[in-house]
PDB file of C-alpha atoms in Angstrom:
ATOM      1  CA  UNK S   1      29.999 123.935  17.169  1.00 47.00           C
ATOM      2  CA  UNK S   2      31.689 121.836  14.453  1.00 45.00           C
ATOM      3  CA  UNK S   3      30.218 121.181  10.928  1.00 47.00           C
ATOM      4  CA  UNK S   4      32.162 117.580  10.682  1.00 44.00           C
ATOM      5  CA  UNK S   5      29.639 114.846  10.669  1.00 44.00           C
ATOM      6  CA  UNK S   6      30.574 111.497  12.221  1.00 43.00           C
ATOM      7  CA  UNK S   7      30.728 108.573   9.779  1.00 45.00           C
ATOM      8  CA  UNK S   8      28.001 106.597  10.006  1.00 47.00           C
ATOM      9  CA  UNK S   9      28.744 102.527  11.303  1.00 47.00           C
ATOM     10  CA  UNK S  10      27.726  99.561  10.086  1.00 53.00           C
ATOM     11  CA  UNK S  11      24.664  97.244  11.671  1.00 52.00           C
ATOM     12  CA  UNK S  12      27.207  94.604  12.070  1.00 50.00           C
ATOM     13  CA  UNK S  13      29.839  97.052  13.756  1.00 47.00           C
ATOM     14  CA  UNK S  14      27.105  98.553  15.547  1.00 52.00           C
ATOM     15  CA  UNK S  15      26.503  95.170  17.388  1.00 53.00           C
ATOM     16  CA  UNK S  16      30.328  94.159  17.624  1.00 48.00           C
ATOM     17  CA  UNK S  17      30.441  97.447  19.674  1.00 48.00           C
ATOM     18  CA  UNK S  18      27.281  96.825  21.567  1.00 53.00           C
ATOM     19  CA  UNK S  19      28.416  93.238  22.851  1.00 53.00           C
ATOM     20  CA  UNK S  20      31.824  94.810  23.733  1.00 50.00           C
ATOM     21  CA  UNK S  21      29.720  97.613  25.791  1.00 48.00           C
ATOM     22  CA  UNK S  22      27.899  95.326  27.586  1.00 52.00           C
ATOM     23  CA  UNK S  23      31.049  93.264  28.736  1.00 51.00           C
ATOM     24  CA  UNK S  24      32.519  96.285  30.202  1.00 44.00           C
ATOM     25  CA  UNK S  25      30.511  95.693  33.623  1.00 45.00           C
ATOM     26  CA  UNK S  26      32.007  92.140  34.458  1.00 46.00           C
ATOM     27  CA  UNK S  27      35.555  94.359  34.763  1.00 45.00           C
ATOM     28  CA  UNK S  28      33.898  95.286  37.956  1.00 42.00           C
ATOM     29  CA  UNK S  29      34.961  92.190  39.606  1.00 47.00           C
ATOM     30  CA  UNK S  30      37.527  90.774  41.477  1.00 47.00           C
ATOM     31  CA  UNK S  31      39.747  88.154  41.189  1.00 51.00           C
ATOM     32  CA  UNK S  32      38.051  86.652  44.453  1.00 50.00           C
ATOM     33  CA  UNK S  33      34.369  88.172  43.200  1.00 56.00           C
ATOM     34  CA  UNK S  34      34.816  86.264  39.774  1.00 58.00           C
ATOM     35  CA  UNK S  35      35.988  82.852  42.047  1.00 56.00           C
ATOM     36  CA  UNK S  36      32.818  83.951  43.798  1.00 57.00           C
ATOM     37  CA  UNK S  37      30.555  83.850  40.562  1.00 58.00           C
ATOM     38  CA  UNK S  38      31.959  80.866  39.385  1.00 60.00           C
ATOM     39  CA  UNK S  39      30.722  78.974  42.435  1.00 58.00           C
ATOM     40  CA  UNK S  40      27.457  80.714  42.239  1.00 59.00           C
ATOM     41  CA  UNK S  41      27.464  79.654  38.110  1.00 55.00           C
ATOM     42  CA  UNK S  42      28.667  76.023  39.046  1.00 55.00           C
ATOM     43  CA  UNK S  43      25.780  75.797  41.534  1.00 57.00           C
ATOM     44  CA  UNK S  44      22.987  76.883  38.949  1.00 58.00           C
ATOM     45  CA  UNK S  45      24.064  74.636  36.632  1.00 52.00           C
ATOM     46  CA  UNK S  46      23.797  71.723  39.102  1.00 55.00           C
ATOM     47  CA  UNK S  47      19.940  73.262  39.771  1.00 57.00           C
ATOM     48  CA  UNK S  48      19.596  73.382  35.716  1.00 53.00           C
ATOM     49  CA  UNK S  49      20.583  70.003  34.982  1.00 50.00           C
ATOM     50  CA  UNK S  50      18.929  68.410  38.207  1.00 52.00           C
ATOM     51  CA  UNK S  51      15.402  69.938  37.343  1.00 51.00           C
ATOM     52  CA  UNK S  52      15.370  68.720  33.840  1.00 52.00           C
ATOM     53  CA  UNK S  53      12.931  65.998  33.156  1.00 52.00           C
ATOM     54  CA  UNK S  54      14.779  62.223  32.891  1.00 55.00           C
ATOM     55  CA  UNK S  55      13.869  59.946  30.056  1.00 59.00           C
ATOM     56  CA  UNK S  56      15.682  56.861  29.321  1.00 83.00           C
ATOM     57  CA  UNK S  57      19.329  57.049  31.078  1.00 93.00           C
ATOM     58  CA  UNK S  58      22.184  57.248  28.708  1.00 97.00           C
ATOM     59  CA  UNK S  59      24.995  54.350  29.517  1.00 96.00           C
ATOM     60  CA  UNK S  60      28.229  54.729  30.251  1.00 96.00           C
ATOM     61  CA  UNK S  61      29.838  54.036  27.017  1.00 94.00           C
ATOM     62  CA  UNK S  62      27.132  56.427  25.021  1.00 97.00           C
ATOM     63  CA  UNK S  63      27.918  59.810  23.372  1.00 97.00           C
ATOM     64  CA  UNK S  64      25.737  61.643  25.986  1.00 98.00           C
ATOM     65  CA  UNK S  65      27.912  60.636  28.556  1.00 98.00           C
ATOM     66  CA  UNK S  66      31.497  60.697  26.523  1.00 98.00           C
ATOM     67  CA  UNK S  67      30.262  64.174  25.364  1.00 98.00           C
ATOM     68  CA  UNK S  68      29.423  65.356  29.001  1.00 99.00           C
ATOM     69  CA  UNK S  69      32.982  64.426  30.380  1.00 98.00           C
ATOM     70  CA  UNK S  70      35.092  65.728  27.057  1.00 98.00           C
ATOM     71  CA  UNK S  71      33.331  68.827  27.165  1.00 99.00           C
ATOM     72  CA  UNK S  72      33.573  69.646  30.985  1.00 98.00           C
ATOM     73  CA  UNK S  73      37.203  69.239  30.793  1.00 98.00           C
ATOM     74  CA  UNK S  74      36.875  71.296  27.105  1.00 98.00           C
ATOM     75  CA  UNK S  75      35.263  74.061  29.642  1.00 99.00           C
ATOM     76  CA  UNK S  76      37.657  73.791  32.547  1.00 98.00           C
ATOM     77  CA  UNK S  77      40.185  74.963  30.287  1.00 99.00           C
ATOM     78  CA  UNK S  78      38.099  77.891  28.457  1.00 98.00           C
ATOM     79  CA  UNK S  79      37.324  78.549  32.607  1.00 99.00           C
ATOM     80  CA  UNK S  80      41.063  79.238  33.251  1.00 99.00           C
ATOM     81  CA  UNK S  81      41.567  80.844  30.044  1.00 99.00           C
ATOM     82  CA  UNK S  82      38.771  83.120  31.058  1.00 98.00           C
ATOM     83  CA  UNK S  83      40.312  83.628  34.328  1.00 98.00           C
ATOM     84  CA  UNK S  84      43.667  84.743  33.248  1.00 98.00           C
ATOM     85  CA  UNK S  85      42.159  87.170  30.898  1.00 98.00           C
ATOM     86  CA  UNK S  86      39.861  88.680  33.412  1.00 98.00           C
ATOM     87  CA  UNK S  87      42.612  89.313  35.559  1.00 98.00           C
ATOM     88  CA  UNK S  88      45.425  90.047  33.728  1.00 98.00           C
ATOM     89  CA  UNK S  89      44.147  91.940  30.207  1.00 98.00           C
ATOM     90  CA  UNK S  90      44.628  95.291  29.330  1.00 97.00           C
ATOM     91  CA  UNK S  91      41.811  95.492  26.835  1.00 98.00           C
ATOM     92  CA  UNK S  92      38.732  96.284  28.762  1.00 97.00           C
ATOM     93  CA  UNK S  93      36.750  94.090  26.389  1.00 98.00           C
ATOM     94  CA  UNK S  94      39.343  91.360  26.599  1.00 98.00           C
ATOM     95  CA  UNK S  95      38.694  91.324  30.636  1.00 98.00           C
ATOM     96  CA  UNK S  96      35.136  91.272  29.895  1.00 98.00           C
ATOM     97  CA  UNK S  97      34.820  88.483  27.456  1.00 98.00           C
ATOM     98  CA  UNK S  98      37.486  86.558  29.848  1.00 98.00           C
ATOM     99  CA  UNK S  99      34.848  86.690  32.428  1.00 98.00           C
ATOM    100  CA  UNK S 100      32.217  86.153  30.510  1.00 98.00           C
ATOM    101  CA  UNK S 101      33.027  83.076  29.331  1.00 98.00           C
ATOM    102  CA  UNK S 102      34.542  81.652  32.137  1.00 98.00           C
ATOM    103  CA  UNK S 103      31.137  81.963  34.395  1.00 98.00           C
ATOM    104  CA  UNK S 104      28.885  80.717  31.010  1.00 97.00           C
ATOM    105  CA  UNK S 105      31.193  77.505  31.103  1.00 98.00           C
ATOM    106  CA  UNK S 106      31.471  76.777  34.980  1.00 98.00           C
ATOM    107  CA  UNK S 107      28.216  77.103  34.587  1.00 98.00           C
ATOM    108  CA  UNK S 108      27.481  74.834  32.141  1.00 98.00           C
ATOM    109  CA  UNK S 109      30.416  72.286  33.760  1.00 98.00           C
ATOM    110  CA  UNK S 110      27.765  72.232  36.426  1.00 97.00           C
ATOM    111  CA  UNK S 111      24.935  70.958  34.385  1.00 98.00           C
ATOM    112  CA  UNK S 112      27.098  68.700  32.561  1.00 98.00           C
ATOM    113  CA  UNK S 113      28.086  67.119  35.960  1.00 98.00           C
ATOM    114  CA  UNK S 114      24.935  66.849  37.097  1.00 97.00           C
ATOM    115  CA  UNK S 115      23.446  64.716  34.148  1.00 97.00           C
ATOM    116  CA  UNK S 116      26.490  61.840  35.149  1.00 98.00           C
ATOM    117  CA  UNK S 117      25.219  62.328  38.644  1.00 97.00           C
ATOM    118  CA  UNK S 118      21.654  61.643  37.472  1.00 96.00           C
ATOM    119  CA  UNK S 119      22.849  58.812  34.877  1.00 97.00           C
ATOM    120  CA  UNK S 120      24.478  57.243  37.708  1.00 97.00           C
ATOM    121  CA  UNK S 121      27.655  57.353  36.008  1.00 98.00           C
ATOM    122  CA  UNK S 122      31.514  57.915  36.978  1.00 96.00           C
ATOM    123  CA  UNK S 123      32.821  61.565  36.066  1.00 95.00           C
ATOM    124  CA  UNK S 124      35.819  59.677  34.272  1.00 93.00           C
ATOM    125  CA  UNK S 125      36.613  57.373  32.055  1.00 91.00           C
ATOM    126  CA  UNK S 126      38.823  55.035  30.965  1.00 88.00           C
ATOM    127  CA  UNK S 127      37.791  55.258  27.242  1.00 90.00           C
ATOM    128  CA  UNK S 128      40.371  57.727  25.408  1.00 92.00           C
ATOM    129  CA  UNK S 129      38.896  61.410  24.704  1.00 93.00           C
ATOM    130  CA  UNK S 130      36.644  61.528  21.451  1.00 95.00           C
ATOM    131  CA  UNK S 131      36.083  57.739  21.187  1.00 94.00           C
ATOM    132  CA  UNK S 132      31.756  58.935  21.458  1.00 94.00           C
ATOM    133  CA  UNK S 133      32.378  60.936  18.385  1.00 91.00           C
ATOM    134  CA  UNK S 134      32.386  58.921  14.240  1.00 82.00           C
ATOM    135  CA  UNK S 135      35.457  60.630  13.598  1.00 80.00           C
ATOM    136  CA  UNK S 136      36.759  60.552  16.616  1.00 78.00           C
ATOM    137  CA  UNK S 137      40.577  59.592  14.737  1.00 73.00           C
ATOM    138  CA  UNK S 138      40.806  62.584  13.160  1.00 81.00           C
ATOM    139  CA  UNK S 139      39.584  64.838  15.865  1.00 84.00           C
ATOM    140  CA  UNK S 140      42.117  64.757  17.951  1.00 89.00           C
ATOM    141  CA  UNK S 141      45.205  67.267  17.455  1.00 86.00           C
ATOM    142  CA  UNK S 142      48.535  65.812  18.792  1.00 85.00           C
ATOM    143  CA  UNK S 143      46.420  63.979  21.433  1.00 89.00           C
ATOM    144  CA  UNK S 144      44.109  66.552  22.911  1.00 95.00           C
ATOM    145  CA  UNK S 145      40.496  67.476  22.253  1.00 96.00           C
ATOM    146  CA  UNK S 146      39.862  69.840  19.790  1.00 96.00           C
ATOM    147  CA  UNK S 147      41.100  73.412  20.167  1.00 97.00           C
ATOM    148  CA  UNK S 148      42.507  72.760  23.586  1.00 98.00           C
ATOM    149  CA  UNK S 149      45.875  74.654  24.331  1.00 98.00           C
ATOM    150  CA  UNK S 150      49.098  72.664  25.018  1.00 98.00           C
ATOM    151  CA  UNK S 151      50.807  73.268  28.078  1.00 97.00           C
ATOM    152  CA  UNK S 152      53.324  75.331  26.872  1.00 98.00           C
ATOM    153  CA  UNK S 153      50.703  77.409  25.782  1.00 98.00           C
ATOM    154  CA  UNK S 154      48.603  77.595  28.672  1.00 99.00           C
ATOM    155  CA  UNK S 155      51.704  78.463  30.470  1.00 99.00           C
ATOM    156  CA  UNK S 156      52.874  81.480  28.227  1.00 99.00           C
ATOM    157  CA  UNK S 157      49.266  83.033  28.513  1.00 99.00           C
ATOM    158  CA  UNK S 158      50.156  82.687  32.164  1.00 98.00           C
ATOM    159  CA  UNK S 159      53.443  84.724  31.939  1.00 98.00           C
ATOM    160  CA  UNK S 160      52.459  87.055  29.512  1.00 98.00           C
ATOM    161  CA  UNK S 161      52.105  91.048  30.702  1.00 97.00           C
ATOM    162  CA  UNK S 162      50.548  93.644  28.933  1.00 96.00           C
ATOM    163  CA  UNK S 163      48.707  93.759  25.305  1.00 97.00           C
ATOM    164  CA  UNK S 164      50.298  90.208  24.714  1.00 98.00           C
ATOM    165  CA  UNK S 165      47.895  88.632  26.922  1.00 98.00           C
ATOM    166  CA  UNK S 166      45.276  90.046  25.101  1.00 98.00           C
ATOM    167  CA  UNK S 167      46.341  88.916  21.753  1.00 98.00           C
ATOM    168  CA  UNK S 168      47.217  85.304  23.014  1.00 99.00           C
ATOM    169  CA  UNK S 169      43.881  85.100  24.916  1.00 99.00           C
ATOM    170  CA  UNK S 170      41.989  86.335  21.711  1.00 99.00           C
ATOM    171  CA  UNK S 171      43.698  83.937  19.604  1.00 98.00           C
ATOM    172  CA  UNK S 172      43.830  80.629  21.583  1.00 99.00           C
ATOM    173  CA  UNK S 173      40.223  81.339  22.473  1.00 99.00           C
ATOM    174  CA  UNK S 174      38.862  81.206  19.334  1.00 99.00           C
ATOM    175  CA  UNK S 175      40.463  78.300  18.486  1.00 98.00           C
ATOM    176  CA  UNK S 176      38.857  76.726  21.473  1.00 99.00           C
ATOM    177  CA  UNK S 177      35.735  77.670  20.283  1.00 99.00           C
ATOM    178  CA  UNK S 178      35.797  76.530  16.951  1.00 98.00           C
ATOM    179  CA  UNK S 179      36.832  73.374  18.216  1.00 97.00           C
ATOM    180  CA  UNK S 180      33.950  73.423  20.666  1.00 98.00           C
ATOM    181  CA  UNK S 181      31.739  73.609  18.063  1.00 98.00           C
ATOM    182  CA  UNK S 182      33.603  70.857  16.583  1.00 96.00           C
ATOM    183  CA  UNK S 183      32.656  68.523  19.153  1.00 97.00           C
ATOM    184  CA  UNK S 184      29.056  69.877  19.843  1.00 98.00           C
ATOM    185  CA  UNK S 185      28.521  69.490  16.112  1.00 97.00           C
ATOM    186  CA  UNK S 186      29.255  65.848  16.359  1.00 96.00           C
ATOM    187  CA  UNK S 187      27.215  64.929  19.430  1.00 97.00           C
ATOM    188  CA  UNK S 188      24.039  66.899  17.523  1.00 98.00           C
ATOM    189  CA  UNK S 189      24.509  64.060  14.978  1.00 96.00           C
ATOM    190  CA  UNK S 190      24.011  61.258  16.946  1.00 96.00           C
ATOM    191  CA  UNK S 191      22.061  62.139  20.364  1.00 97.00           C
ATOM    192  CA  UNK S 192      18.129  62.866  20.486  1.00 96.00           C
ATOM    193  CA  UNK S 193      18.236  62.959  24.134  1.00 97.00           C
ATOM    194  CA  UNK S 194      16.718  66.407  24.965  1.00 96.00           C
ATOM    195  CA  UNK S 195      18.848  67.450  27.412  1.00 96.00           C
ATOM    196  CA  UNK S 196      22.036  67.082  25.532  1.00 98.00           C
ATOM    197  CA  UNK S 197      20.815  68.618  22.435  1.00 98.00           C
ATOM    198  CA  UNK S 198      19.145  71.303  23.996  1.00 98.00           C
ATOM    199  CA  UNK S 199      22.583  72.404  25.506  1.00 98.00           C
ATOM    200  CA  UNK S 200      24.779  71.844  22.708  1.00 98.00           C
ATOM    201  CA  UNK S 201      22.249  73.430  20.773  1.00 98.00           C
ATOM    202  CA  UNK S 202      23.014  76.625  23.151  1.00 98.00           C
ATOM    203  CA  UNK S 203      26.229  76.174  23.210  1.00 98.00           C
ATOM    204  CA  UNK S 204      27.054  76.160  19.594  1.00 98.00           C
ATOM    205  CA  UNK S 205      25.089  79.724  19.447  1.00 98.00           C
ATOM    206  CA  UNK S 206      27.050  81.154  22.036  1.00 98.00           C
ATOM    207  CA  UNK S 207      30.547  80.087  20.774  1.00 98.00           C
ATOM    208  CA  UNK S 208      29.672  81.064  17.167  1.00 98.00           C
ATOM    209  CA  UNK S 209      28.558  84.127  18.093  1.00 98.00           C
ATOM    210  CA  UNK S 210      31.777  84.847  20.689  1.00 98.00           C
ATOM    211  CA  UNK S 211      34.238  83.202  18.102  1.00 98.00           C
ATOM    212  CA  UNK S 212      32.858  86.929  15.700  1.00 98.00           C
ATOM    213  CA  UNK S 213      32.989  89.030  18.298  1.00 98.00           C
ATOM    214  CA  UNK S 214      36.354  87.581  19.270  1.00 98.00           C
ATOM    215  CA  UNK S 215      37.719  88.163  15.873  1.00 98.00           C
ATOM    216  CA  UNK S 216      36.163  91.586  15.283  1.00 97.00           C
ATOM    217  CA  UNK S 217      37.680  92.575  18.403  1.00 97.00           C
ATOM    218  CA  UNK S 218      41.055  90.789  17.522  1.00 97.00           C
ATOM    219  CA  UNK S 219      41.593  93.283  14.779  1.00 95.00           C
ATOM    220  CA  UNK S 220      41.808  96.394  16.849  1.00 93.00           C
ATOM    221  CA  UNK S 221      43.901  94.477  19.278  1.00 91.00           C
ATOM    222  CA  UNK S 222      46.465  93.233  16.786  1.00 72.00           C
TER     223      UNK S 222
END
């Protein structure tokens, strides 16, 4: 038996590792078992946001309901972000945070659609993206919410084969997360309706904690 001792890790690596680890299962799935999930997600969050008690309805022109329709579409691109990397990545981590995150935000598309349902309000909107938010000027990066992908971008993460999906999934979605938070930050500012804060409250936990693992993992990726 050998005498060499294995270095011992860090707490923080430790749990980098850990919440890689536990990823690994949703590699399991399908491309038609993830489309599978998504509905299932989508469907829960309909049940989450319809069973949550109703105060005072938010209008149409609020920042509950601007918020609601920004950050579903925010989602529905982090969804097929998610998608591409669960299907296409070669990191096995990179496959399981793509499907990760794309079920956690169908999900949470459904909840989101739910309270407009509820408010009695139209899932779109004639008002320009960001308008709910104070600095809503400045948020926007060449016309698009913050951290959203272009096109062209979106469509090269498409294409891509091999390790470069990986590293162009790991870098445009932390991006989208930090500009996620961006937006979740400003709607904590100005809404007390419980609902809304409760989820952005949620939401700005998970994406800060994803955006770490994301770059931890990033590094080994290159």
């Amino acid at each position: 038996m050998s005498n060499t001792r294995t270095p011992a890790t860090s707490p923080a690596t430790d749990k980098v590792r850990e919440r890689q680890l536990d990823r690994v299962r949703f590699t399991l799935f399908s491309t038609a078992g993830l489309g599978i999930m998504l509905v299932i997600g989508l469907v829960l969050g309909y049940a989450a946001g319809f069973l949550t008690p109703r105060g005072n309805l938010p209008s149409d022109n609020s920042p509950e309901a601007g918020f609601a329709r920004d950050m579903s579409a925010h989602h529905a691109q982090a969804v097929a972000m998610g998608m591409i990397a669960q299907e296409k990545g070669i990191n096995v981590a990179v496959r399981g945070f793509g499907a990760d995150i794309a079920l956690t935000q169908q999900a949470q598309i459904g909840m989101m659609d739910q309270w407009l349902r509820d408010w009695k309000l139209n899932p779109n909107s004639a008002s320009p993206p960001m308008s709910w938010m104070p600095d809503s000027m400045t948020s926007l990066e060449n016309g698009l919410m913050p951290g959203m992908a272009t096109q062209a971008e979106m469509a090269a993460l498409s294409s891509a084969t091999g390790p470069e999906v990986d590293r162009l999934f790991l870098k445009m979605m932390i991006k989208h997360h930090l500009g996620g938070v961006h937006m979740v930050d400003g709607v904590l500012k100005v809404s007390e309706n419980p609902d809304v804060v409760w989820l952005a409250t949620s939401m700005k936990a998970g994406q800060q904690g994803e955006i770490s693992a994301l770059q931890e993992l990033q590094k080994s990726v290159g």
